[in-house]
Amino acid sequence: MQHIVYIDALPKNALDAASKFSANWLPSIREQINAGDSYVLVLPDAAYDHADWRRAAIRDLARTYAPTRLNMISGGDDAAITSTQNYLSDAGGVTGQYLPLSRRGDS
């Protein structure tokens, strides 16, 4: 079963966003995790300097809770988010990935 966790708002500053994610979201995500399920965390789009903490967070969550699959996506429009969620639901070997998405027409 794939669970989708929407994380609605984070600060624009990368350090503040990482801190808020760790304090406000991470505890509830950890409580929800059931072995064998799949989770996709959907974060709002952010500047390039957020990529490092996001990669580290999802990588470490996936390692800690293996074999549960955990991935993170951000940005994109509704179609890109839905398409990526559908892909991840069928991609049994994909875990610990941060996937920043583009909006249609972005290059």
mmCIF file with all atom_site columns, C-alpha atoms in Angstrom, residues 24-92:
data_model
loop_
_atom_site.group_PDB
_atom_site.id
_atom_site.type_symbol
_atom_site.label_atom_id
_atom_site.label_alt_id
_atom_site.label_comp_id
_atom_site.label_asym_id
_atom_site.label_entity_id
_atom_site.label_seq_id
_atom_site.pdbx_PDB_ins_code
_atom_site.Cartn_x
_atom_site.Cartn_y
_atom_site.Cartn_z
_atom_site.occupancy
_atom_site.B_iso_or_equiv
_atom_site.pdbx_formal_charge
_atom_site.auth_seq_id
_atom_site.auth_comp_id
_atom_site.auth_asym_id
_atom_site.auth_atom_id
_atom_site.pdbx_PDB_model_num
ATOM 1  C CA . ASN A 1 24 ? 7.017  19.382 13.059  1.00 0.00 ? 24 ASN A CA 1
ATOM 2  C CA . TRP A 1 25 ? 6.781  16.640 10.428  1.00 0.00 ? 25 TRP A CA 1
ATOM 3  C CA . LEU A 1 26 ? 9.376  13.965 11.093  1.00 0.00 ? 26 LEU A CA 1
ATOM 4  C CA . PRO A 1 27 ? 7.900  12.664 14.373  1.00 0.00 ? 27 PRO A CA 1
ATOM 5  C CA . SER A 1 28 ? 4.443  12.093 12.847  1.00 0.00 ? 28 SER A CA 1
ATOM 6  C CA . ILE A 1 29 ? 5.928  10.505 9.717   1.00 0.00 ? 29 ILE A CA 1
ATOM 7  C CA . ARG A 1 30 ? 7.896  8.064  11.872  1.00 0.00 ? 30 ARG A CA 1
ATOM 8  C CA . GLU A 1 31 ? 4.755  7.183  13.853  1.00 0.00 ? 31 GLU A CA 1
ATOM 9  C CA . GLN A 1 32 ? 2.846  6.382  10.632  1.00 0.00 ? 32 GLN A CA 1
ATOM 10 C CA . ILE A 1 33 ? 5.414  4.046  9.096   1.00 0.00 ? 33 ILE A CA 1
ATOM 11 C CA . ASN A 1 34 ? 4.297  0.420  8.788   1.00 0.00 ? 34 ASN A CA 1
ATOM 12 C CA . ALA A 1 35 ? 6.811  -2.177 7.644   1.00 0.00 ? 35 ALA A CA 1
ATOM 13 C CA . GLY A 1 36 ? 6.343  -3.210 4.049   1.00 0.00 ? 36 GLY A CA 1
ATOM 14 C CA . ASP A 1 37 ? 4.280  -0.207 2.980   1.00 0.00 ? 37 ASP A CA 1
ATOM 15 C CA . SER A 1 38 ? 5.414  2.570  0.656   1.00 0.00 ? 38 SER A CA 1
ATOM 16 C CA . TYR A 1 39 ? 5.424  6.298  1.442   1.00 0.00 ? 39 TYR A CA 1
ATOM 17 C CA . VAL A 1 40 ? 5.750  9.342  -0.775  1.00 0.00 ? 40 VAL A CA 1
ATOM 18 C CA . LEU A 1 41 ? 6.386  12.666 0.934   1.00 0.00 ? 41 LEU A CA 1
ATOM 19 C CA . VAL A 1 42 ? 5.198  15.596 -1.191  1.00 0.00 ? 42 VAL A CA 1
ATOM 20 C CA . LEU A 1 43 ? 6.920  18.874 -0.352  1.00 0.00 ? 43 LEU A CA 1
ATOM 21 C CA . PRO A 1 44 ? 6.422  22.324 -1.832  1.00 0.00 ? 44 PRO A CA 1
ATOM 22 C CA . ASP A 1 45 ? 8.838  23.566 -4.474  1.00 0.00 ? 45 ASP A CA 1
ATOM 23 C CA . ALA A 1 46 ? 11.979 25.174 -3.065  1.00 0.00 ? 46 ALA A CA 1
ATOM 24 C CA . ALA A 1 47 ? 15.221 26.819 -4.121  1.00 0.00 ? 47 ALA A CA 1
ATOM 25 C CA . TYR A 1 48 ? 18.294 24.749 -4.976  1.00 0.00 ? 48 TYR A CA 1
ATOM 26 C CA . ASP A 1 49 ? 19.782 25.113 -1.493  1.00 0.00 ? 49 ASP A CA 1
ATOM 27 C CA . HIS A 1 50 ? 17.060 22.866 -0.019  1.00 0.00 ? 50 HIS A CA 1
ATOM 28 C CA . ALA A 1 51 ? 18.146 19.835 -2.059  1.00 0.00 ? 51 ALA A CA 1
ATOM 29 C CA . ASP A 1 52 ? 20.889 18.673 0.326   1.00 0.00 ? 52 ASP A CA 1
ATOM 30 C CA . TRP A 1 53 ? 18.771 18.462 3.468   1.00 0.00 ? 53 TRP A CA 1
ATOM 31 C CA . ARG A 1 54 ? 15.892 16.890 1.560   1.00 0.00 ? 54 ARG A CA 1
ATOM 32 C CA . ARG A 1 55 ? 18.138 14.208 0.044   1.00 0.00 ? 55 ARG A CA 1
ATOM 33 C CA . ALA A 1 56 ? 19.691 13.459 3.426   1.00 0.00 ? 56 ALA A CA 1
ATOM 34 C CA . ALA A 1 57 ? 16.319 13.262 5.185   1.00 0.00 ? 57 ALA A CA 1
ATOM 35 C CA . ILE A 1 58 ? 14.706 10.832 2.752   1.00 0.00 ? 58 ILE A CA 1
ATOM 36 C CA . ARG A 1 59 ? 17.861 8.748  2.334   1.00 0.00 ? 59 ARG A CA 1
ATOM 37 C CA . ASP A 1 60 ? 18.240 8.310  6.096   1.00 0.00 ? 60 ASP A CA 1
ATOM 38 C CA . LEU A 1 61 ? 14.532 7.578  6.604   1.00 0.00 ? 61 LEU A CA 1
ATOM 39 C CA . ALA A 1 62 ? 14.658 4.898  3.906   1.00 0.00 ? 62 ALA A CA 1
ATOM 40 C CA . ARG A 1 63 ? 17.747 3.297  5.437   1.00 0.00 ? 63 ARG A CA 1
ATOM 41 C CA . THR A 1 64 ? 16.289 3.364  8.931   1.00 0.00 ? 64 THR A CA 1
ATOM 42 C CA . TYR A 1 65 ? 12.930 1.852  7.978   1.00 0.00 ? 65 TYR A CA 1
ATOM 43 C CA . ALA A 1 66 ? 13.942 -0.622 5.254   1.00 0.00 ? 66 ALA A CA 1
ATOM 44 C CA . PRO A 1 67 ? 12.290 -2.613 3.741   1.00 0.00 ? 67 PRO A CA 1
ATOM 45 C CA . THR A 1 68 ? 9.616  0.099  3.850   1.00 0.00 ? 68 THR A CA 1
ATOM 46 C CA . ARG A 1 69 ? 9.996  2.275  0.755   1.00 0.00 ? 69 ARG A CA 1
ATOM 47 C CA . LEU A 1 70 ? 10.174 6.029  1.313   1.00 0.00 ? 70 LEU A CA 1
ATOM 48 C CA . ASN A 1 71 ? 10.601 8.662  -1.401  1.00 0.00 ? 71 ASN A CA 1
ATOM 49 C CA . MET A 1 72 ? 10.201 12.437 -1.565  1.00 0.00 ? 72 MET A CA 1
ATOM 50 C CA . ILE A 1 73 ? 8.948  14.609 -4.414  1.00 0.00 ? 73 ILE A CA 1
ATOM 51 C CA . SER A 1 74 ? 8.631  18.370 -4.666  1.00 0.00 ? 74 SER A CA 1
ATOM 52 C CA . GLY A 1 75 ? 7.423  21.015 -7.046  1.00 0.00 ? 75 GLY A CA 1
ATOM 53 C CA . GLY A 1 76 ? 5.675  20.212 -10.271 1.00 0.00 ? 76 GLY A CA 1
ATOM 54 C CA . ASP A 1 77 ? 2.038  20.603 -11.157 1.00 0.00 ? 77 ASP A CA 1
ATOM 55 C CA . ASP A 1 78 ? -0.751 18.211 -10.180 1.00 0.00 ? 78 ASP A CA 1
ATOM 56 C CA . ALA A 1 79 ? -0.233 16.086 -13.296 1.00 0.00 ? 79 ALA A CA 1
ATOM 57 C CA . ALA A 1 80 ? 3.498  15.663 -12.627 1.00 0.00 ? 80 ALA A CA 1
ATOM 58 C CA . ILE A 1 81 ? 2.889  14.811 -8.968  1.00 0.00 ? 81 ILE A CA 1
ATOM 59 C CA . THR A 1 82 ? 0.202  12.239 -9.818  1.00 0.00 ? 82 THR A CA 1
ATOM 60 C CA . SER A 1 83 ? 2.325  10.696 -12.567 1.00 0.00 ? 83 SER A CA 1
ATOM 61 C CA . THR A 1 84 ? 5.320  10.369 -10.239 1.00 0.00 ? 84 THR A CA 1
ATOM 62 C CA . GLN A 1 85 ? 3.181  8.883  -7.465  1.00 0.00 ? 85 GLN A CA 1
ATOM 63 C CA . ASN A 1 86 ? 1.834  6.315  -9.940  1.00 0.00 ? 86 ASN A CA 1
ATOM 64 C CA . TYR A 1 87 ? 5.342  5.463  -11.111 1.00 0.00 ? 87 TYR A CA 1
ATOM 65 C CA . LEU A 1 88 ? 6.600  5.037  -7.540  1.00 0.00 ? 88 LEU A CA 1
ATOM 66 C CA . SER A 1 89 ? 3.683  2.783  -6.610  1.00 0.00 ? 89 SER A CA 1
ATOM 67 C CA . ASP A 1 90 ? 4.885  0.270  -9.229  1.00 0.00 ? 90 ASP A CA 1
ATOM 68 C CA . ALA A 1 91 ? 8.644  0.776  -8.779  1.00 0.00 ? 91 ALA A CA 1
ATOM 69 C CA . GLY A 1 92 ? 9.411  -1.720 -6.040  1.00 0.00 ? 92 GLY A CA 1
#
